[in-house]
PDB file of C-alpha atoms and ligand atoms in Angstrom:
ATOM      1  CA  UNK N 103      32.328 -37.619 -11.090  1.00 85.00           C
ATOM      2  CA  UNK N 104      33.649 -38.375  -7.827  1.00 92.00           C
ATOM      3  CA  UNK N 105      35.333 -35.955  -4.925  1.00 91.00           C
ATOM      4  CA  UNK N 106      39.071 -36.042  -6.585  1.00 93.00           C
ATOM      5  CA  UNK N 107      37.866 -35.852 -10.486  1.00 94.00           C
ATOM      6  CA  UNK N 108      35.866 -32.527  -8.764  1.00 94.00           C
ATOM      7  CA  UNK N 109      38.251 -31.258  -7.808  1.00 95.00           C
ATOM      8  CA  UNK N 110      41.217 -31.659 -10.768  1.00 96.00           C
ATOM      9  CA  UNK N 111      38.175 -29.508 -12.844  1.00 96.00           C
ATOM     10  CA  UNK N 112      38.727 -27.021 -10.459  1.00 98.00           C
ATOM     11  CA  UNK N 113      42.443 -27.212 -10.722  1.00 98.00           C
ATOM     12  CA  UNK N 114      42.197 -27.315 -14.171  1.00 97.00           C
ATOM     13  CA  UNK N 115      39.673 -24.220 -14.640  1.00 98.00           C
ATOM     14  CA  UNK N 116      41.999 -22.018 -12.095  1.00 98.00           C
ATOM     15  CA  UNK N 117      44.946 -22.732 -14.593  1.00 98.00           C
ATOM     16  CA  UNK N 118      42.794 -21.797 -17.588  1.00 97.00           C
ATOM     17  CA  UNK N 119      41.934 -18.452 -15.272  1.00 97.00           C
ATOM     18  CA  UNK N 120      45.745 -17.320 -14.626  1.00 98.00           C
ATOM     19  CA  UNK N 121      47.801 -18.833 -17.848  1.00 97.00           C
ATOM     20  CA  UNK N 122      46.414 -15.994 -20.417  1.00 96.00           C
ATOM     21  CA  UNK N 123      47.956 -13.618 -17.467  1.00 96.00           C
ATOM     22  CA  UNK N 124      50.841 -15.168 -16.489  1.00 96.00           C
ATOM     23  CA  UNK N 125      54.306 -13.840 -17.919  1.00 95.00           C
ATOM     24  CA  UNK N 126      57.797 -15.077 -17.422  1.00 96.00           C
ATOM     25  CA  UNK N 127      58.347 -12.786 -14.546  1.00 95.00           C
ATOM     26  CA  UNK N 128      54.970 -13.795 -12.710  1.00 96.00           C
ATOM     27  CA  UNK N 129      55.220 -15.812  -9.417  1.00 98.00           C
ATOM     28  CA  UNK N 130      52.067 -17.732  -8.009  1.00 98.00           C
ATOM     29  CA  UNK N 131      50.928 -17.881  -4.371  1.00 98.00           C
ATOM     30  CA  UNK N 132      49.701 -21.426  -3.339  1.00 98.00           C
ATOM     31  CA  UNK N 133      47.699 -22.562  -1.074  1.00 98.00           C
ATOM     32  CA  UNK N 134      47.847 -26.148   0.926  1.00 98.00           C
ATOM     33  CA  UNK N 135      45.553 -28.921   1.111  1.00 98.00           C
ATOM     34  CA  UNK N 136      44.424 -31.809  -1.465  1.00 97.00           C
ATOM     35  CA  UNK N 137      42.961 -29.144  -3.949  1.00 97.00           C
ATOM     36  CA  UNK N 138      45.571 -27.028  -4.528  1.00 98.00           C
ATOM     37  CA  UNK N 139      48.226 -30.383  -4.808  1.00 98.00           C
ATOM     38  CA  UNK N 140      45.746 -30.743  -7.918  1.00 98.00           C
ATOM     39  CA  UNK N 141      46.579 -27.260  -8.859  1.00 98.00           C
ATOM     40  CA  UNK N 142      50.164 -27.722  -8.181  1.00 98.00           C
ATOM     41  CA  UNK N 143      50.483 -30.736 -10.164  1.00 98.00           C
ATOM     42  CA  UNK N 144      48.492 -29.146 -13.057  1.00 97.00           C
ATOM     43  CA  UNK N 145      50.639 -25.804 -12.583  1.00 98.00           C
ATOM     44  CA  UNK N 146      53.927 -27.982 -13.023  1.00 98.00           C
ATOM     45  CA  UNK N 147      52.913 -28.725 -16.978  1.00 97.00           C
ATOM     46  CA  UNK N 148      53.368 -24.409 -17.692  1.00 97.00           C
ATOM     47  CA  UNK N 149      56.324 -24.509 -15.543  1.00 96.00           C
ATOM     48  CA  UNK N 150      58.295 -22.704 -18.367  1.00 95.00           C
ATOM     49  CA  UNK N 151      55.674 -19.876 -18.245  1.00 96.00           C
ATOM     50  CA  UNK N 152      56.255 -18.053 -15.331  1.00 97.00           C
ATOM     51  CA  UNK N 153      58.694 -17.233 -12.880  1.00 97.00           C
ATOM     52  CA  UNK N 154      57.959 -19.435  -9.950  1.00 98.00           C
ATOM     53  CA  UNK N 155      55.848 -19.458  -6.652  1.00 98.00           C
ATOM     54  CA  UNK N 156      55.028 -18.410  -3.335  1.00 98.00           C
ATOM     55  CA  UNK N 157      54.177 -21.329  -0.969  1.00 98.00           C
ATOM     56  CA  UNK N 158      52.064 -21.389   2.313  1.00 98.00           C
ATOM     57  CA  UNK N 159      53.078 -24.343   3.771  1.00 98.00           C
ATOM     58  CA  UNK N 160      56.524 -26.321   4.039  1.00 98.00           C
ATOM     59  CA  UNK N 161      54.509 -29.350   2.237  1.00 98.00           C
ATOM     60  CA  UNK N 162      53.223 -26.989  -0.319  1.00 98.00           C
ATOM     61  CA  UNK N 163      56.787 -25.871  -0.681  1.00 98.00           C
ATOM     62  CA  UNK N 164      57.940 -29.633  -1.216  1.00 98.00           C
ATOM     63  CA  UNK N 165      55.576 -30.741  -3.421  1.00 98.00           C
ATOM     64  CA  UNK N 166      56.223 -27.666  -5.858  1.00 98.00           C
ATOM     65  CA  UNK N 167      60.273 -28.506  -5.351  1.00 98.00           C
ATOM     66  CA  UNK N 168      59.402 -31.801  -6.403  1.00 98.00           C
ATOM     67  CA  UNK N 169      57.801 -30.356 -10.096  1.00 98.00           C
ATOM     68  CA  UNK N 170      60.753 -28.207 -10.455  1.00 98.00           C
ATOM     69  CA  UNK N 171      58.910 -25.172  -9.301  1.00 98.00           C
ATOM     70  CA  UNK N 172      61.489 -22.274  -8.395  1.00 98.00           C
ATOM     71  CA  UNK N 173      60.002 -21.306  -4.577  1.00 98.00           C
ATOM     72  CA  UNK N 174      60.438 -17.987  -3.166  1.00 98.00           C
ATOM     73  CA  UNK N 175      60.241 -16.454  -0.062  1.00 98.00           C
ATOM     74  CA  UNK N 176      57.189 -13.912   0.650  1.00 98.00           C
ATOM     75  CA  UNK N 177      59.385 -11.400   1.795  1.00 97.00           C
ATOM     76  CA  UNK N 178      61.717 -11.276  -1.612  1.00 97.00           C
ATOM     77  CA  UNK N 179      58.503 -11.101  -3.523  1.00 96.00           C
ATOM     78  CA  UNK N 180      57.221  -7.310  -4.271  1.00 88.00           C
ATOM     79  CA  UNK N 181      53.565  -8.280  -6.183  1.00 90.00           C
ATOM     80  CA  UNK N 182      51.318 -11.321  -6.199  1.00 96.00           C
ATOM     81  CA  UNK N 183      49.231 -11.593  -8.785  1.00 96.00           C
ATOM     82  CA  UNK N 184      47.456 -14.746  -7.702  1.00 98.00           C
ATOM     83  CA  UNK N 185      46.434 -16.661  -4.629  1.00 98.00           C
ATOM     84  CA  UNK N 186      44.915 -20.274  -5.297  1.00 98.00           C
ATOM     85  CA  UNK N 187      43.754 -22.322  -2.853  1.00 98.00           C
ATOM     86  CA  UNK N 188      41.125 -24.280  -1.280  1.00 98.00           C
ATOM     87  CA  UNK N 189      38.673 -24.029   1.572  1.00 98.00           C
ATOM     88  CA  UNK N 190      37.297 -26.204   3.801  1.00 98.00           C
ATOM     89  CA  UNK N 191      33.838 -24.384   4.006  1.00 98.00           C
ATOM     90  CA  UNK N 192      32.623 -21.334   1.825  1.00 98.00           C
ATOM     91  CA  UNK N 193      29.571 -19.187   1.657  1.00 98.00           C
ATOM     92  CA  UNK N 194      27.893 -17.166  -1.295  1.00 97.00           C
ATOM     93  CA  UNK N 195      29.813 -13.789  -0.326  1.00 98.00           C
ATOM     94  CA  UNK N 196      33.331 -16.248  -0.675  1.00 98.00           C
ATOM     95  CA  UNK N 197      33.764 -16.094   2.875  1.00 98.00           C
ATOM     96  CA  UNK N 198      35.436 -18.887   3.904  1.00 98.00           C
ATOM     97  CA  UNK N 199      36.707 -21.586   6.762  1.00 98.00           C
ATOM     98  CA  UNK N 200      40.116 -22.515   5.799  1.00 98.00           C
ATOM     99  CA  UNK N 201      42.830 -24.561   8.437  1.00 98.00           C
ATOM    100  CA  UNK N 202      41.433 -27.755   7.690  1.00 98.00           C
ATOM    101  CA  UNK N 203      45.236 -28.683   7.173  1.00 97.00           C
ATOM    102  CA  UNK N 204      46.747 -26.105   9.872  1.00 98.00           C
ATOM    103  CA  UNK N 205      48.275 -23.985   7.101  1.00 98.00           C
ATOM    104  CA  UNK N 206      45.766 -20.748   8.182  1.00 98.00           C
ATOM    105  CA  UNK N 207      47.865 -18.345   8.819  1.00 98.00           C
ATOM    106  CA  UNK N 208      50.283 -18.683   6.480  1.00 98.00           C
ATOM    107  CA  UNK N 209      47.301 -19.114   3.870  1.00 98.00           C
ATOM    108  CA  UNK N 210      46.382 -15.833   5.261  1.00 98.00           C
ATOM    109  CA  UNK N 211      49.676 -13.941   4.678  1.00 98.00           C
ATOM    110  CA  UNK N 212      49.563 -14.920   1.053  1.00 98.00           C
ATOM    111  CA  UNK N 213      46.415 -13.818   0.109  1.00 98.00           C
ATOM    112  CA  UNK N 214      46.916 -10.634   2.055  1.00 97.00           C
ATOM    113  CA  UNK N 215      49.395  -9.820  -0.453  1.00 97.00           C
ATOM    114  CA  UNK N 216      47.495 -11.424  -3.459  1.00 98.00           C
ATOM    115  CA  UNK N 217      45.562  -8.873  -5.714  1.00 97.00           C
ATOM    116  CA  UNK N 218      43.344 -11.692  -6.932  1.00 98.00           C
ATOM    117  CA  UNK N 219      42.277 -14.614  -4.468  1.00 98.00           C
ATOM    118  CA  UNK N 220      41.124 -17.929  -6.252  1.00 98.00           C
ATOM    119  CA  UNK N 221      39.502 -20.250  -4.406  1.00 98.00           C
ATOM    120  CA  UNK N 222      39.082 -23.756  -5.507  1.00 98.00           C
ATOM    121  CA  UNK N 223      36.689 -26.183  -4.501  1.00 97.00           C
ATOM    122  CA  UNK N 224      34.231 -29.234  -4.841  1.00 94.00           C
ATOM    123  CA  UNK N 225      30.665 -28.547  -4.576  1.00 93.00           C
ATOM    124  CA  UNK N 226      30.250 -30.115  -0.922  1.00 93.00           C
ATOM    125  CA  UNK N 227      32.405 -26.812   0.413  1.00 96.00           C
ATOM    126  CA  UNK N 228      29.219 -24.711  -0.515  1.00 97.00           C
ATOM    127  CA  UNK N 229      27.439 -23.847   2.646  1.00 98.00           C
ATOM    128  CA  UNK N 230      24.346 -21.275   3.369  1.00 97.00           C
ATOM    129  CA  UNK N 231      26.102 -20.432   6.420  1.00 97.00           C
ATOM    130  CA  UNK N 232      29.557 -20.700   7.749  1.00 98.00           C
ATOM    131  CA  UNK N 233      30.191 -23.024  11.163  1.00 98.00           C
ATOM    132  CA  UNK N 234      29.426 -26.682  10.329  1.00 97.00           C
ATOM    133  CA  UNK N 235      33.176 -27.270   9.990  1.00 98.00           C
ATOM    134  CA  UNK N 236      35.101 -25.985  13.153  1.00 98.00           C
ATOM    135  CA  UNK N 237      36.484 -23.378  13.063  1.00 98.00           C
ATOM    136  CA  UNK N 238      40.251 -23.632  13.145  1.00 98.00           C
ATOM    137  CA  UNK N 239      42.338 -21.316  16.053  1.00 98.00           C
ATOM    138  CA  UNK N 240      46.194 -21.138  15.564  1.00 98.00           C
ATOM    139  CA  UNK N 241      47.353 -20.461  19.104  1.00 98.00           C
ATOM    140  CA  UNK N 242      50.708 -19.846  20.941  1.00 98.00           C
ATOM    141  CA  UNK N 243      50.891 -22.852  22.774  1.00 98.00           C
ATOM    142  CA  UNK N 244      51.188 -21.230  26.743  1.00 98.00           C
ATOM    143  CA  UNK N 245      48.012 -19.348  25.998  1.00 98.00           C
ATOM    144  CA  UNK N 246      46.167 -23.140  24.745  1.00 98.00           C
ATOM    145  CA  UNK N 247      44.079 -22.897  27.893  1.00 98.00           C
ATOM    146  CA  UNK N 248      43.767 -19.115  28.358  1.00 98.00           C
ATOM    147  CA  UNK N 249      42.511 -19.119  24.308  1.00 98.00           C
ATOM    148  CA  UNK N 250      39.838 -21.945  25.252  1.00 98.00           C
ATOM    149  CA  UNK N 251      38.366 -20.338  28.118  1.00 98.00           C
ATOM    150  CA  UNK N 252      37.768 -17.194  25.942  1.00 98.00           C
ATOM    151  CA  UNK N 253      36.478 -19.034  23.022  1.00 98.00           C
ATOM    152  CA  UNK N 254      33.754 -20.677  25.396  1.00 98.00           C
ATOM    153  CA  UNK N 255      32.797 -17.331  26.274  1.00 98.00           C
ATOM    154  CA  UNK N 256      31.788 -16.167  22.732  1.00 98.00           C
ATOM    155  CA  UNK N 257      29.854 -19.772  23.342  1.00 97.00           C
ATOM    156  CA  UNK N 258      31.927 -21.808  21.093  1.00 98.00           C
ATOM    157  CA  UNK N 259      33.280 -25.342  22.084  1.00 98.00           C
ATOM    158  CA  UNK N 260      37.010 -25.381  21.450  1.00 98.00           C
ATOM    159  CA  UNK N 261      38.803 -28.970  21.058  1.00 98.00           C
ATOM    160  CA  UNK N 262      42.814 -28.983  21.220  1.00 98.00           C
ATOM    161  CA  UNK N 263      44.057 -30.948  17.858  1.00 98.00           C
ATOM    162  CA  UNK N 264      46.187 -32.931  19.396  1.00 98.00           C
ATOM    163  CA  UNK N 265      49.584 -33.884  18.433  1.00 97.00           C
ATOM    164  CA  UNK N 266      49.161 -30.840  15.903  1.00 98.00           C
ATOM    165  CA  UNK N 267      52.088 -28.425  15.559  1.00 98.00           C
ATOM    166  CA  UNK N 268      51.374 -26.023  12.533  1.00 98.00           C
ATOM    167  CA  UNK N 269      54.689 -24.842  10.232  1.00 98.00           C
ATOM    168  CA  UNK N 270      55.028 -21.861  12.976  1.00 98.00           C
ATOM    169  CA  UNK N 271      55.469 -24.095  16.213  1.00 98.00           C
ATOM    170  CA  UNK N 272      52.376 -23.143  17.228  1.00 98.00           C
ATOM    171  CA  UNK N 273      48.844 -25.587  18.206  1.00 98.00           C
ATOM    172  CA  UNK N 274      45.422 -25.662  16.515  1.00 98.00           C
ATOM    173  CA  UNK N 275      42.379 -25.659  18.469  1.00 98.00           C
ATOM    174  CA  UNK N 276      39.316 -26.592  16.478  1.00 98.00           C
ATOM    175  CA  UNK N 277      35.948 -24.462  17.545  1.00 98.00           C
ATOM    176  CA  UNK N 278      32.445 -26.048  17.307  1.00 98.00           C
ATOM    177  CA  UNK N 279      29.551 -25.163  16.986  1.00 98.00           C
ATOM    178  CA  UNK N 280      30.227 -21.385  16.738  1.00 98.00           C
ATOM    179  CA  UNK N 281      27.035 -18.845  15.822  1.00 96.00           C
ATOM    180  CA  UNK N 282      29.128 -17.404  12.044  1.00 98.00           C
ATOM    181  CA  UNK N 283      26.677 -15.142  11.100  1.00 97.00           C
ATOM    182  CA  UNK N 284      28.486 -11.737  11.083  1.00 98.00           C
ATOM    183  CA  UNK N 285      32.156 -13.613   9.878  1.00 98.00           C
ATOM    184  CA  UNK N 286      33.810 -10.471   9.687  1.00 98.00           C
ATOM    185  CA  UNK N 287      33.020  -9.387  13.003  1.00 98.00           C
ATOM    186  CA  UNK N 288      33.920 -13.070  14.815  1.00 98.00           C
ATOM    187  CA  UNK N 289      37.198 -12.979  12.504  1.00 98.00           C
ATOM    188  CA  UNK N 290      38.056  -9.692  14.236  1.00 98.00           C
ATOM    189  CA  UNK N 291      36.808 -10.621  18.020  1.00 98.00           C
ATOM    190  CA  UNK N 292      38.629 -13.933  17.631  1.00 98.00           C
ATOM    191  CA  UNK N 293      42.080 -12.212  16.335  1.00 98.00           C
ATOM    192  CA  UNK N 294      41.800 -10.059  19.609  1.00 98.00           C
ATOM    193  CA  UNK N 295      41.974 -12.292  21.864  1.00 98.00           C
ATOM    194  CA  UNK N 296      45.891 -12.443  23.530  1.00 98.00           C
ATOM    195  CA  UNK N 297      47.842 -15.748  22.184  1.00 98.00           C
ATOM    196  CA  UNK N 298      45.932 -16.102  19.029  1.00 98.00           C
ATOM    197  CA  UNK N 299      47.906 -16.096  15.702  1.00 98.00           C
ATOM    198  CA  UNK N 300      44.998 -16.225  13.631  1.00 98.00           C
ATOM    199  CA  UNK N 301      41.647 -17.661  12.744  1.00 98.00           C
ATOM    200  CA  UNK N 302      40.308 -19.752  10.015  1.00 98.00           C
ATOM    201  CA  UNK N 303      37.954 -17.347   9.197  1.00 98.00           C
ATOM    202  CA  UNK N 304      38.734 -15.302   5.740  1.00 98.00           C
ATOM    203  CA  UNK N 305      36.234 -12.925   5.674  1.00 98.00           C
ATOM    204  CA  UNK N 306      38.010  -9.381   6.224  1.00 98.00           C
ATOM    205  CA  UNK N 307      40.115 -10.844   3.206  1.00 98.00           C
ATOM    206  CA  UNK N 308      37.308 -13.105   1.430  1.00 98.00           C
ATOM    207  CA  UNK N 309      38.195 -14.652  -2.188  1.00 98.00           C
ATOM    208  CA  UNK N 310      37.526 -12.762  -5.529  1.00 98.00           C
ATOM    209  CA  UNK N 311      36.697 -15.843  -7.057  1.00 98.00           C
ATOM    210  CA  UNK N 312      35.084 -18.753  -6.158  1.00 98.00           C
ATOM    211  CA  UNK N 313      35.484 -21.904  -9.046  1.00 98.00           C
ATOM    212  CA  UNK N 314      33.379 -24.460  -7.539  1.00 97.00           C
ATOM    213  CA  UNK N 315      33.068 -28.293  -9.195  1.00 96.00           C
ATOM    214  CA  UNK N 316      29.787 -29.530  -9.561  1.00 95.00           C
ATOM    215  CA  UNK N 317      28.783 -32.528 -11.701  1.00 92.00           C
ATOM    216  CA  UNK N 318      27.466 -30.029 -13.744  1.00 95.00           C
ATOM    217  CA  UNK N 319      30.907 -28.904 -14.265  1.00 95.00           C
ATOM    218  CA  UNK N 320      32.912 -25.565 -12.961  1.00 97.00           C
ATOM    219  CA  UNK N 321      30.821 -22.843 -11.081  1.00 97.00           C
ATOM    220  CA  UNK N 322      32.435 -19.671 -11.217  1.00 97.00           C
ATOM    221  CA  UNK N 323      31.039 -17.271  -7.907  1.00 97.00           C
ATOM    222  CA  UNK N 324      32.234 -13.738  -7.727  1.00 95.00           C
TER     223      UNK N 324
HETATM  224  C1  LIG Q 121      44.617 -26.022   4.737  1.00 57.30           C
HETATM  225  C2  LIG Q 121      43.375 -25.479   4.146  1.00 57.30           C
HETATM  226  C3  LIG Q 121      42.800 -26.191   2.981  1.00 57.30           C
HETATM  227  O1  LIG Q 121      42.629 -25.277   1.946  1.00 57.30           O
HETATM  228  C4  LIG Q 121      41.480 -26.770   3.357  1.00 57.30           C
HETATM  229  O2  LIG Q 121      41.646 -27.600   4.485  1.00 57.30           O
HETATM  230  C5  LIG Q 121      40.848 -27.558   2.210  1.00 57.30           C
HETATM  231  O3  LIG Q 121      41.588 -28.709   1.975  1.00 57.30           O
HETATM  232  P1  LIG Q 121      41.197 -29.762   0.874  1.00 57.30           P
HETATM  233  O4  LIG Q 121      41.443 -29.117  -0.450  1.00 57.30           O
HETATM  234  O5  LIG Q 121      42.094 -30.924   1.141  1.00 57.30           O
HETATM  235  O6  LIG Q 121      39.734 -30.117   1.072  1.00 57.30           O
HETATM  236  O7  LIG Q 121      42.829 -24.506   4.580  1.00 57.30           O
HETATM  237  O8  LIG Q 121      44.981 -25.343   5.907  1.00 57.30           O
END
């Protein structure tokens, strides 16, 4: 099985999850990236089955548009049942990197409100310990250079993703080589620092439910 036939499984198995609980009034939060355009195009085949969705991105929002998907805003939404989406690292206690695709912090506002969090992902997103992918820093962009300079003091190595602007105006540094033992607290100590939105770092808010492809077939961490 390659990378994309991985990750359709895991579409397919988060569908199989949420359809015995979804009822005409439900509406599903969705995540951004190539995994959950799997889901969405998988999710467009029961579009008679629920209400509609949440989306946490403007391409998210398109694509769903494009199936015919009703999309509403977060604010007119009272309950969330589910959040799907992928990650672009996760460890065994579903803590997870996500921003891979800028959409953090709008990823984050979703699943805030989510009861249940479903991540989806291919095997390779399975790490012992978070920090090989950089971590991604939405940032107001007058504080870029203030935000570096404090991210090289908790001795990571922030790179400015250029010619980035995520759906909030705002710019994405990208932090290597970052010590992510204690995510929680670095998820916290990063969020304090003055001009950042947010950090890629779910761990105050991890998933509930990690489906994982393997060529073994679907995983399912909790
Ligand atoms: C976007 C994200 C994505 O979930 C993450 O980058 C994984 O993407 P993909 O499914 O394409 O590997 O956080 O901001």
């Amino acid at each position: 099985m390659n990378q994309d036939q991985l990750k359709q499984a895991v579409a397919q198995a988060a569908i199989d999850h949420i359809l015995p609980q979804l009822t005409a009034k439900s509406i599903v939060g969705v995540g951004t990236g190539s995994t959950a355009n799997f889901f969405i195009d998988a999710l467009a085949r029961y579009k008679m089955d629920f209400d509609g969705a949440v989306a946490s991105s403007e391409a998210t929002a398109a694509r769903l548009q494009q199936h015919g998907i009703p999309v509403y805003d977060l604010n007119s939404v009272a309950e969330l049942e589910f959040y799907v989406d992928g990650a672009d690292e996760a460890n065994a206690n579903l803590e997870l990197i996500k921003g891979g695709g800028a959409a953090l912090t709008r990823e984050k506002i979703v699943a805030a409100v989510a009861q249940t969090f479903i991540c989806i992902a291919d095997e390779s997103k399975l790490v012992p310990q978070l920090g090989e992918f950089p971590l991604p820093v939405e940032v107001i962009p007058m504080a870029r250079s203030h935000v570096a300079r404090k991210l090289v003091a908790l001795e990571g190595d922030p790179v400015y993703r250029e010619g980035v602007l995520t759906d909030n105006g705002n710019v994405i540094l990208d932090v290597y080589n970052l010590d992510i033992r204690n995510a929680r607290e670095l998820e916290e100590k990063i969020n304090n620092i003055v001009g950042v939105v947010s950090n890629g770092l779910f761990a105050a808010r991890p998933a509930n439910l990690l489906l994982l492809g393997t060529a073994a077939g679907v995983k399912t961490l909790k």
